[in-house]
Structure formats: structure tokens, C-alpha cells
mmCIF file of C-alpha atoms in Angstrom:
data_model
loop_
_atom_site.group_PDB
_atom_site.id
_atom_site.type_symbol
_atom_site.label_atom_id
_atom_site.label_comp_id
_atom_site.label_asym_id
_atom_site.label_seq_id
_atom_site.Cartn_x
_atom_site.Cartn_y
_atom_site.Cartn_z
ATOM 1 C CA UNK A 1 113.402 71.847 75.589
ATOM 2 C CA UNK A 2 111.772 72.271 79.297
ATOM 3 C CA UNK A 3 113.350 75.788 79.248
ATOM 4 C CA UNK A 4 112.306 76.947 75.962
ATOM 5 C CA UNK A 5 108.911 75.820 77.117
ATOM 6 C CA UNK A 6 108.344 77.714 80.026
ATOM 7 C CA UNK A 7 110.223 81.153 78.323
ATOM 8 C CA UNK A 8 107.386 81.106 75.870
ATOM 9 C CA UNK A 9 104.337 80.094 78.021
ATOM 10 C CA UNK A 10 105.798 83.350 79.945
ATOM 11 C CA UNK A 11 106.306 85.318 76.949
ATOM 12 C CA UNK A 12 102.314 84.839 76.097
ATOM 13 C CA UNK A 13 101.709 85.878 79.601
ATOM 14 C CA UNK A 14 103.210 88.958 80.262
ATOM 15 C CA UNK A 15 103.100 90.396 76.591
ATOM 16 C CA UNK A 16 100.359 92.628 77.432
ATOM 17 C CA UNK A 17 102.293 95.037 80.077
ATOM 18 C CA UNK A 18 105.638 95.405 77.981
ATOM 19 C CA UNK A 19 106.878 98.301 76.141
ATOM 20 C CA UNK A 20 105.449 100.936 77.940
ATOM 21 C CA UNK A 21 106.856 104.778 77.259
ATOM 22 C CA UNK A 22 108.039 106.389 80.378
ATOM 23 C CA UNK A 23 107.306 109.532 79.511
ATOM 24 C CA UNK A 24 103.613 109.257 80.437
ATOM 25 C CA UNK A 25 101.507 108.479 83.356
ATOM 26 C CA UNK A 26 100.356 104.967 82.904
ATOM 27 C CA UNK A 27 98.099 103.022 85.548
ATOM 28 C CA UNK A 28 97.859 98.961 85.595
ATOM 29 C CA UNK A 29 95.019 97.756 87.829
ATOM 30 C CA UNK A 30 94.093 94.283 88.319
ATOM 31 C CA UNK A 31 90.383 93.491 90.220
ATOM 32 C CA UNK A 32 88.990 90.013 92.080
ATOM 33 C CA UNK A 33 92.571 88.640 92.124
ATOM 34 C CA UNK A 34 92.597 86.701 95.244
ATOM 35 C CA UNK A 35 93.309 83.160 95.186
ATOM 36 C CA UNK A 36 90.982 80.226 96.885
ATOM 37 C CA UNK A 37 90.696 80.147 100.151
ATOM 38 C CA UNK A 38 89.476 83.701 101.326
ATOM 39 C CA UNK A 39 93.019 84.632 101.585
ATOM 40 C CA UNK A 40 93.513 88.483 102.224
ATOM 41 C CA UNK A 41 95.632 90.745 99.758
ATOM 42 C CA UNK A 42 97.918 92.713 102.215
ATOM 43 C CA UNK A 43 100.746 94.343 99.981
ATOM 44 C CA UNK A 44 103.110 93.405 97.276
ATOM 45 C CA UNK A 45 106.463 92.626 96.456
ATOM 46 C CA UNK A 46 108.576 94.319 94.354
ATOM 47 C CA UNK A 47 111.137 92.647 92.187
ATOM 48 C CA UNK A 48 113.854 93.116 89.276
ATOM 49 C CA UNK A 49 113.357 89.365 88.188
ATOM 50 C CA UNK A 50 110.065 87.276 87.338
ATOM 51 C CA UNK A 51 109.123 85.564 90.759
ATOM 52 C CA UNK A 52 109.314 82.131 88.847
ATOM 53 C CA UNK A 53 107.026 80.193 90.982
ATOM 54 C CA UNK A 54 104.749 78.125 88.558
ATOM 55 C CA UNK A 55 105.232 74.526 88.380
ATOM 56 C CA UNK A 56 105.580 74.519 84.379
ATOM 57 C CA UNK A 57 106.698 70.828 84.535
ATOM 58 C CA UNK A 58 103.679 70.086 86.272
ATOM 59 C CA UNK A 59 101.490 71.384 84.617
ATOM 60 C CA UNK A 60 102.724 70.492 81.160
ATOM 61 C CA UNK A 61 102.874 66.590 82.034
ATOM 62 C CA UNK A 62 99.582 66.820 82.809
ATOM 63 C CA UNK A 63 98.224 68.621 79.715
ATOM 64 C CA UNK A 64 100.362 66.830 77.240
ATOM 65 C CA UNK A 65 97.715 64.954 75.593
ATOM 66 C CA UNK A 66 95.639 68.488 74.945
ATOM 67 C CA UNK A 67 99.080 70.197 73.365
ATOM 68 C CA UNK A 68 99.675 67.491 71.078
ATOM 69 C CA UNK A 69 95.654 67.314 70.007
ATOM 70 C CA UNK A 70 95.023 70.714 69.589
ATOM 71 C CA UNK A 71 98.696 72.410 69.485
ATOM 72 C CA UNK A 72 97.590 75.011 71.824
ATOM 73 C CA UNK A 73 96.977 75.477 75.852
ATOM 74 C CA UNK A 74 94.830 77.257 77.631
ATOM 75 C CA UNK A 75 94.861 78.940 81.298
ATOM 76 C CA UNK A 76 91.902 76.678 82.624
ATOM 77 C CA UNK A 77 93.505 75.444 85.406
ATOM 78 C CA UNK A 78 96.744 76.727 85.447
ATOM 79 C CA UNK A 79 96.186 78.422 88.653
ATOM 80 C CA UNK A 80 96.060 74.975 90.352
ATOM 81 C CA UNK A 81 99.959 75.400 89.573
ATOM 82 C CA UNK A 82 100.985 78.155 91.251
ATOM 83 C CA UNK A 83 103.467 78.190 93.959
ATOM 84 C CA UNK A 84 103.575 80.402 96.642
ATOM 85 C CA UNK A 85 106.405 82.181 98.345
ATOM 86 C CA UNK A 86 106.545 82.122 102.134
ATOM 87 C CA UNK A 87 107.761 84.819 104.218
ATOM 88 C CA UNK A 88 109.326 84.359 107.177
ATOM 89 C CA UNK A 89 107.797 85.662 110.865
ATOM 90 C CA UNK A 90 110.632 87.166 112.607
ATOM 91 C CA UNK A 91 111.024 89.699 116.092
ATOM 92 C CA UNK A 92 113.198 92.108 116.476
ATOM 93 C CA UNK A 93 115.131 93.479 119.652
ATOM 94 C CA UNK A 94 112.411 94.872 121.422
ATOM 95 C CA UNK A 95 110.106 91.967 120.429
ATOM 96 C CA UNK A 96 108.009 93.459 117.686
ATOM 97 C CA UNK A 97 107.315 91.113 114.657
ATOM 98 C CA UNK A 98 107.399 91.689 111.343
ATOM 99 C CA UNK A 99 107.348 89.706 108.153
ATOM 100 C CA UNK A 100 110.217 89.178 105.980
ATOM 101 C CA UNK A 101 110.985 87.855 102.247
ATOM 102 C CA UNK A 102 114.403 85.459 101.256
ATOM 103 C CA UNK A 103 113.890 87.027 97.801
ATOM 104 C CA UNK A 104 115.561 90.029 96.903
ATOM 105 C CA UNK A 105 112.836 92.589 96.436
ATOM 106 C CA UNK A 106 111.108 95.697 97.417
ATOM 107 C CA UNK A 107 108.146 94.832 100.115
ATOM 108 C CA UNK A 108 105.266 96.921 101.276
ATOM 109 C CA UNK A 109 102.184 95.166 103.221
ATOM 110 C CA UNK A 110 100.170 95.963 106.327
ATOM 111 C CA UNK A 111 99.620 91.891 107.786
ATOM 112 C CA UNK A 112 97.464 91.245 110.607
ATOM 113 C CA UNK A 113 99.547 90.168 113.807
ATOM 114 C CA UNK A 114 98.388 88.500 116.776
ATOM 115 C CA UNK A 115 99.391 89.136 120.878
ATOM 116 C CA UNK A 116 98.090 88.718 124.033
ATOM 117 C CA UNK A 117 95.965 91.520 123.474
ATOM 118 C CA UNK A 118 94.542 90.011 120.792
ATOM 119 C CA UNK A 119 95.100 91.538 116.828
ATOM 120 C CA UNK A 120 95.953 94.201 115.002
ATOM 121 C CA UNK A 121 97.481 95.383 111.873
ATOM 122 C CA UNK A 122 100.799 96.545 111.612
ATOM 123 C CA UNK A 123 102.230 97.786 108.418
ATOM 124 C CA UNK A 124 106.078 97.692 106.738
ATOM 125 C CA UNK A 125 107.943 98.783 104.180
ATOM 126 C CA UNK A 126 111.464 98.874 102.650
ATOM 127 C CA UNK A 127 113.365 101.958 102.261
ATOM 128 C CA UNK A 128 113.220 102.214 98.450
ATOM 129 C CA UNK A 129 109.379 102.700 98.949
ATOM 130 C CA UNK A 130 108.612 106.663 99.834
ATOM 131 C CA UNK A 131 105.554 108.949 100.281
ATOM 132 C CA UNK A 132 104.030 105.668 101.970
ATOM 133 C CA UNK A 133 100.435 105.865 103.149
ATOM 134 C CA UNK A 134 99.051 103.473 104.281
ATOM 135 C CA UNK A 135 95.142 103.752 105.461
ATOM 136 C CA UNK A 136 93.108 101.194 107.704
ATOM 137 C CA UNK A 137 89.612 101.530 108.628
ATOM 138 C CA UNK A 138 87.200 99.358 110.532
ATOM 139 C CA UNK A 139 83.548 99.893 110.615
ATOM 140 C CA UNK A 140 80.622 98.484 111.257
ATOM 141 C CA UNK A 141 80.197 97.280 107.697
ATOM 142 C CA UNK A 142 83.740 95.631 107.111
ATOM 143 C CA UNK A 143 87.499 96.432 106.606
ATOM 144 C CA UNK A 144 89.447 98.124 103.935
ATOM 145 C CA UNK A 145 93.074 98.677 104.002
ATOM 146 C CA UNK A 146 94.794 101.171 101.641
ATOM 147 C CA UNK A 147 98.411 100.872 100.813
ATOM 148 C CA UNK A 148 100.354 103.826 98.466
ATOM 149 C CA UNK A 149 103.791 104.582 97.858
ATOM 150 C CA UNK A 150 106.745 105.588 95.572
ATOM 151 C CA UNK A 151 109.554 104.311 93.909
ATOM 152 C CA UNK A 152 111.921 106.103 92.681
ATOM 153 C CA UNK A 153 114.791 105.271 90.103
ATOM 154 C CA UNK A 154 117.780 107.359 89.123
ATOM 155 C CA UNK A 155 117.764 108.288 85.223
ATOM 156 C CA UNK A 156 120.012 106.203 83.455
ATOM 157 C CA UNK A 157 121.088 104.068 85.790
ATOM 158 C CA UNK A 158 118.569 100.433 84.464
ATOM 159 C CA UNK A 159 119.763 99.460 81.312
ATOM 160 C CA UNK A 160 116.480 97.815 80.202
ATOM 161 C CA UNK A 161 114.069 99.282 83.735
ATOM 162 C CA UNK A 162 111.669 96.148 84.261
ATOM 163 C CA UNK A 163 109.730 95.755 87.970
ATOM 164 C CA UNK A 164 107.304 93.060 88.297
ATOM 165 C CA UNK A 165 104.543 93.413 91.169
ATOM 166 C CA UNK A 166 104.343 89.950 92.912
ATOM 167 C CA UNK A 167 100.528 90.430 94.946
ATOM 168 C CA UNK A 168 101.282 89.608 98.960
ATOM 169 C CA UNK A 169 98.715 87.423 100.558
ATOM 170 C CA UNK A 170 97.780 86.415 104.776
ATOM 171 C CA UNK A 171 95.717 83.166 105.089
ATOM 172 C CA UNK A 172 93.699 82.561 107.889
ATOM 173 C CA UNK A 173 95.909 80.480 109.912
ATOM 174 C CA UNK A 174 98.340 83.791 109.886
ATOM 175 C CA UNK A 175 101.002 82.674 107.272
ATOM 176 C CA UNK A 176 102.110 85.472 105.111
ATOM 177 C CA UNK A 177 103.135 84.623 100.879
ATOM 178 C CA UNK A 178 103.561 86.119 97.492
ATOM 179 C CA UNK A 179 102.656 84.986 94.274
ATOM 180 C CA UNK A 180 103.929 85.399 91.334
ATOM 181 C CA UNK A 181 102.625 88.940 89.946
ATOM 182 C CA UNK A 182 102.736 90.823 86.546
ATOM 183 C CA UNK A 183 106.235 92.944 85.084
ATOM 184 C CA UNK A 184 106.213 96.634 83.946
ATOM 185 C CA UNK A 185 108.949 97.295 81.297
ATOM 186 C CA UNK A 186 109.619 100.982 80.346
ATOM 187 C CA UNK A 187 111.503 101.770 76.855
ATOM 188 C CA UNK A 188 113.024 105.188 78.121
ATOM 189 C CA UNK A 189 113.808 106.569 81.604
ATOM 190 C CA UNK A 190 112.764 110.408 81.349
ATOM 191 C CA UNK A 191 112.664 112.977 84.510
ATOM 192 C CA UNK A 192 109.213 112.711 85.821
ATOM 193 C CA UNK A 193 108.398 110.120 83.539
ATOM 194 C CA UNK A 194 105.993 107.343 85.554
ATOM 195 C CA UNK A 195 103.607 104.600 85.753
ATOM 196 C CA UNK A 196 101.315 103.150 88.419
ATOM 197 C CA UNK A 197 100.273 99.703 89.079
ATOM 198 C CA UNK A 198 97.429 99.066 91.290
ATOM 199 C CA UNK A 199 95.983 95.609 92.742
ATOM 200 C CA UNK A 200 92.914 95.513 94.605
ATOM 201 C CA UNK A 201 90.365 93.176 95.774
ATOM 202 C CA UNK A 202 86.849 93.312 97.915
ATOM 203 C CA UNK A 203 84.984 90.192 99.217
ATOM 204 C CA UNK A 204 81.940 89.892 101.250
ATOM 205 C CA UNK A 205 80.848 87.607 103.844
ATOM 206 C CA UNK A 206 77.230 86.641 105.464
ATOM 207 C CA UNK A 207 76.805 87.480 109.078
ATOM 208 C CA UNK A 208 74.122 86.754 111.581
ATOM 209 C CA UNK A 209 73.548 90.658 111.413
ATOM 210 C CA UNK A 210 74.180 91.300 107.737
ATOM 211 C CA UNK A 211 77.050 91.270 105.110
ATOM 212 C CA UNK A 212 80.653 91.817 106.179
ATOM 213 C CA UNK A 213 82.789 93.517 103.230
ATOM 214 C CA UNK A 214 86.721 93.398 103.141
ATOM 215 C CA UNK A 215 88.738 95.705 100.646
ATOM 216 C CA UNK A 216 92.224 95.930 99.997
ATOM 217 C CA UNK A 217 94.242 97.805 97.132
ATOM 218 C CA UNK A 218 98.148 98.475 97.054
ATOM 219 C CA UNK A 219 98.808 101.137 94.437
ATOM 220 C CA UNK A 220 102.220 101.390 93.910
ATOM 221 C CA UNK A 221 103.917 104.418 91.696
ATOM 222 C CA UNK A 222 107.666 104.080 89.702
ATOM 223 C CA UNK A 223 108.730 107.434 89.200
ATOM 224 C CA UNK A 224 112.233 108.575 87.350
ATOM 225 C CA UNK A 225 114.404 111.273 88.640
ATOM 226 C CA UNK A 226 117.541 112.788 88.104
ATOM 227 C CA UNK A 227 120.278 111.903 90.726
ATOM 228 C CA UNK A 228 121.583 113.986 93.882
ATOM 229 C CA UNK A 229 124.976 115.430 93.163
ATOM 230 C CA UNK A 230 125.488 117.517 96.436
ATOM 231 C CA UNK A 231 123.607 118.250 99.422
ATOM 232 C CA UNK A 232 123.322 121.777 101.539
ATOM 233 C CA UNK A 233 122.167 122.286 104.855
ATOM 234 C CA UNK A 234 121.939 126.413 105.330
ATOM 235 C CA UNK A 235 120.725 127.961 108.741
ATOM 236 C CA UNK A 236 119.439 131.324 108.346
ATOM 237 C CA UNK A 237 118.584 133.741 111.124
ATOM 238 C CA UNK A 238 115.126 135.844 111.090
ATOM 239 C CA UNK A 239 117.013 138.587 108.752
ATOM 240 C CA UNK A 240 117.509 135.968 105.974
ATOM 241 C CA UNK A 241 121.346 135.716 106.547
ATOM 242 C CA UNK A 242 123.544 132.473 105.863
ATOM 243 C CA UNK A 243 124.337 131.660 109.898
ATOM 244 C CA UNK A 244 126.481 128.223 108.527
ATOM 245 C CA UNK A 245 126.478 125.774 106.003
ATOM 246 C CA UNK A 246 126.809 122.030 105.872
ATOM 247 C CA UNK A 247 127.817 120.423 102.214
ATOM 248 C CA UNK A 248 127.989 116.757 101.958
ATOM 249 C CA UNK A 249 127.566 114.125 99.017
ATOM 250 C CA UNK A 250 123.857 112.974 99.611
ATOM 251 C CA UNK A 251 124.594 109.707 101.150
ATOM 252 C CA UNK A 252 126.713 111.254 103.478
ATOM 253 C CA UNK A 253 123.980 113.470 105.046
ATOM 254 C CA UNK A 254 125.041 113.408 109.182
ATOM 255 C CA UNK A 255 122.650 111.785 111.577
ATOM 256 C CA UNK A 256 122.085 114.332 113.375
ATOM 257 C CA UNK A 257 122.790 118.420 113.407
ATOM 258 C CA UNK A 258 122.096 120.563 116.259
ATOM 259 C CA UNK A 259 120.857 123.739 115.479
ATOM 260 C CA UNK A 260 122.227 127.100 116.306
ATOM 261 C CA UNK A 261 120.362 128.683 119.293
ATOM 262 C CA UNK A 262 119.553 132.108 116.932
ATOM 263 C CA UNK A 263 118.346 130.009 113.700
ATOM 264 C CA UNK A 264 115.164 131.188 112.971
ATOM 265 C CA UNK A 265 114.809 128.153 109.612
ATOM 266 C CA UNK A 266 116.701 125.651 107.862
ATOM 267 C CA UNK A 267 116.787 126.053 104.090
ATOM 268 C CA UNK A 268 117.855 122.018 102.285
ATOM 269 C CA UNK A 269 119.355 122.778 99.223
ATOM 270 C CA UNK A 270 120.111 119.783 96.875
ATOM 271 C CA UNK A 271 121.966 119.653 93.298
ATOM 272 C CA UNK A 272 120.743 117.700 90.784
ATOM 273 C CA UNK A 273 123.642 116.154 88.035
ATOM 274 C CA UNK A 274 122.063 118.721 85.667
ATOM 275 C CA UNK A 275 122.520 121.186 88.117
ATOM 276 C CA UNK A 276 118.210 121.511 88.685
ATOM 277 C CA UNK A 277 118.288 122.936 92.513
ATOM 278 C CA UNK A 278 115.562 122.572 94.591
ATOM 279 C CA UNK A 279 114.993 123.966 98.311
ATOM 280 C CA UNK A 280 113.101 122.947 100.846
ATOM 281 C CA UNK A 281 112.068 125.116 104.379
ATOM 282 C CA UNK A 282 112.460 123.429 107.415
ATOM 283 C CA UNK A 283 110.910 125.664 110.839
ATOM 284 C CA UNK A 284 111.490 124.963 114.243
ATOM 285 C CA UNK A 285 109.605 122.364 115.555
ATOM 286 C CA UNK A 286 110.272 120.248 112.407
ATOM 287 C CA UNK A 287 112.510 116.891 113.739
ATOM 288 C CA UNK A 288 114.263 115.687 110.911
ATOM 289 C CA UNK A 289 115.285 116.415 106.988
ATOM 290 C CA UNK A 290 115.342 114.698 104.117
ATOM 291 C CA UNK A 291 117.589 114.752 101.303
ATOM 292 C CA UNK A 292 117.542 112.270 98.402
ATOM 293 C CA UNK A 293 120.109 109.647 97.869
ATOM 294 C CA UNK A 294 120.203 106.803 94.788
ATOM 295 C CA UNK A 295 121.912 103.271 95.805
ATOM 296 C CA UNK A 296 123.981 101.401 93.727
ATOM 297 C CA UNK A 297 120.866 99.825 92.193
ATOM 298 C CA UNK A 298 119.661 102.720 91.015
ATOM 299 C CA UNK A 299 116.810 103.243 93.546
ATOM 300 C CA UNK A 300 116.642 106.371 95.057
ATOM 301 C CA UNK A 301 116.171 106.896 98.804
ATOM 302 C CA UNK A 302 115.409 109.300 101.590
ATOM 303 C CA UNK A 303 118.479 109.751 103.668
ATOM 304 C CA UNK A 304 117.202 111.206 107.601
ATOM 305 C CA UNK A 305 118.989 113.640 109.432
ATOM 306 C CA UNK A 306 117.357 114.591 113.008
ATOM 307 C CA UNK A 307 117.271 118.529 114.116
ATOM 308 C CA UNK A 308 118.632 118.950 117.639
ATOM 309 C CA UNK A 309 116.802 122.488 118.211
ATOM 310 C CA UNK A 310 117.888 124.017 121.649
ATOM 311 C CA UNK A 311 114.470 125.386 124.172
#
């Protein structure tokens, strides 16, 4: 009975942002989200699952006398029930810290970090998230931050494609947490077909010289594309002729390749599994390539190959 409960208090929940065609461009936004507390919105967290962190059993017991008089709930104080999920403050090798989830999932944020210097904001993302941008500005008048980025799934490869956007939180005393966030279901999984889901949030606070705004918005984009069969790496000399030629399954792109000393460009030539080719020009000076590669989940990555160009 306690699990039949809590699948249909969900079901009322999320029933607004199901069924969704993926053949068009469709954009979720959610405003003034931020829970008590002046906490700051600071990224998401991507997941396959629903972050189940509401304390049903909770919150029924204590509203059991207003189900069985009325036969229906509300969502006054539900948020009073919401758990949170912690991340954990780690360092790596060199000492730099960095915030990281138990839960499976896909997470982008820009937290604030503190050293003897004093603070700053640092930002982070997984690999499945690409064309990340992420924009922080500080004036006189406040702080906004400005996260963007891509995800991109391989056609075919989600039986029933469901992401749910789990909102990413700092408090004041530095602790970093997700809540639980809304799902985005998609009934078809055509090339190019997308949608968007944006979260944002702006508060203001009095100062002795004025008002003090802070804004924060994470817009992030699910975008379906046909998977990488095979990979080319030509080098062609200033007369437009094939020099050599490196073909390799995309997740087997090489680290590194160093370039022949009369290259004059690189041409990246990559073979869709419908046989769509696309090329991309790479000139000296350029560092690295990228060619796209989908993991076994069905999320497609940028594989990096550096360009060793001799002086």
C-alpha cells in the first residue's frame, strides 16, 4: 500500500512534462525555485531515474486525518518534506577541489570554493555534457552565473528516453546538494529532434549602499543524433592532396597524432550508421580534434585527440 501511494502522488506530479514529441524544439523553464534559506542554484543533475528523495511516509502520517476528510491532498507544505542529496567535497592530485555526486547522473554546476586567497567560482561538468558555457559576471550591482550545455543521445539506443533535471543548490555554510527535480519523457528519438529545460532563479538583498541582485539559470539542451560508425583523420598539403590517412572506430580515436612537417590542414571526416558524412577543417595552430563517440548508455561524447604540429 505505501508503494502504491507514493507511485501515484508522483504520477500527479510529473504528469505535466510527459509525452513530449522529439521531433520539435521544446523549452521547460521553471522561475523563483529556490528553497528557504537563501540557498544559491549552481547547476543541475542529470539523471535516468526519479531522484526519490521525498519523505512520502512522512508526510502522509502527518496528513492522514485531511486524506480521509476530504479524499484529496494538497502541496501546502509538502516542501517541508523534501530531502536533499549531499555531494561530496573531494581534491584531486594536484589539490584542486571539486564536488562530486554518489548518484549515478550527469552533473554540471559552477559552486563557489574557498582558499587562502579567499573565493571563487569554479565550474564542472561530466563528459556527456558538450558545447558547455558557462558565464560568470560580477558587478557592482550583484552576481549572475550562466550555465549551458548539450546532451546528446544516440538514436535508438533508450527504449522509453526519460531524463529528469534534479536543481543543484550551495548553502551558505559551503555544502553543495540536489533536490529532487522534474523528468522529460520523449515518445520518439528523431535526428535533430530536441528539447530544452531551463531553471533559473534571481534574489535580491538590502545593502548599506543599495540592493544586491543574484541570478542564476542552467539551461540544459537533449539533442538526438545518429551514431559514429567510422572515424578519418586526412592530412592534406597546400595543393589539396591526401598526404595520409588515419581510420579508426570513433572510440578508438589516438591520443595524440603528430602532424606531418608539409601538412598545410587536417580534414576530420566521420561516418554516420546511415552513411551522413560530415567534415570538419582543422589549421595549424588548432591543438586538438574532436570526433564523436556514443557509450554504452547511449550518450554520445567528444573523444580528444591532441595535434603535435612541428615549428
Amino acid at each position: 500500500m505505501k508503494t502504491k501511494t507514493m507511485v501515484l502522488l508522483l504520477a500527479f506530479l510529473l504528469l505535466g512534462f510527459f509525452g513530449l514529441g522529439a521531433g520539435e524544439v521544446v523549452t521547460l523553464a521553471e522561475e523563483n525555485v529556490a528553497p528557504a534559506g537563501q540557498d544559491r542554484l549552481v547547476g543541475v543533475l542529470i539523471t535516468r531515474e526519479y531522484l526519490d528523495l521525498f519523505d512520502a511516509e512522512g508526510y502522509f502520517r502527518d496528513h492522514a486525518a485531511q486524506l480521509f476528510q476530504s479524499g484529496e491532498l494538497n502541496e501546502d507544505g509538502a516542501g517541508d518534506y523534501q530531502g536533499r542529496l549531499y555531494a561530496e567535497l573531494r581534491s584531486d592530485g594536484d589539490g584542486r577541489p571539486s564536488y562530486e555526486f554518489a548518484e549515478d547522473g550527469i552533473a554540471y554546476i559552477c559552486p563557489r570554493y574557498s582558499d587562502s586567497t579567499g573565493g571563487y567560482r569554479g565550474a564542472s561538468g561530466d563528459e556527456a555534457i558538450s558545447d558547455g558555457h558557462t558565464h560568470v559576471r560580477v558587478t557592482d550591482e550583484g552576481e549572475s552565473v550562466e550555465l549551458t550545455g548539450t546532451v546528446y543521445v544516440a538514436c535508438g539506443s533508450l527504449t522509453f528516453p526519460t531524463f529528469y533535471f534534479n536543481p543543484v543548490y550551495q548553502s551558505g555554510d559551503g555544502r553543495v546538494y540536489a533536490l529532487s527535480g522534474n523528468g522529460l519523457s520523449f515518445d520518439g528519438d528523431i535526428p535533430g529532434g530536441s528539447a530544452s529545460h531551463r531553471v533559473e532563479e534571481e534574489s535580491r538583498t538590502e545593502t548599506g549602499s543599495g540592493v544586491s541582485a543574484a541570478r542564476s539559470s542552467v539551461e540544459i539542451t537533449i539533442t538526438f543524433v545518429e551514431e559514429t560508425d567510422n572515424v578519418e583523420i586526412l592530412e592534406m598539403d597546400s595543393g589539396h592532396s591526401v598526404l595520409s590517412c588515419v581510420s579508426c572506430a570513433p572510440g578508438e580515436l589516438p591520443q595524440e597524432l603528430r602532424v606531418r612537417p608539409d601538412t598545410a590542414y587536417i580534414v576530420l571526416e566521420t561516418v554516420d550508421r546511415q552513411g551522413e558524412v560530415t567534415r570538419t577543417l582543422y589549421q595549424r595552430g588548432d591543438e586538438t580534434l574532436t570526433a564523436p563517440f556514443c557509450r554504452e548508455d547511449g550518450i554520445c561524447v567528444q573523444k580528444s585527440c591532441s595535434l603535435l604540429w612541428d615549428e
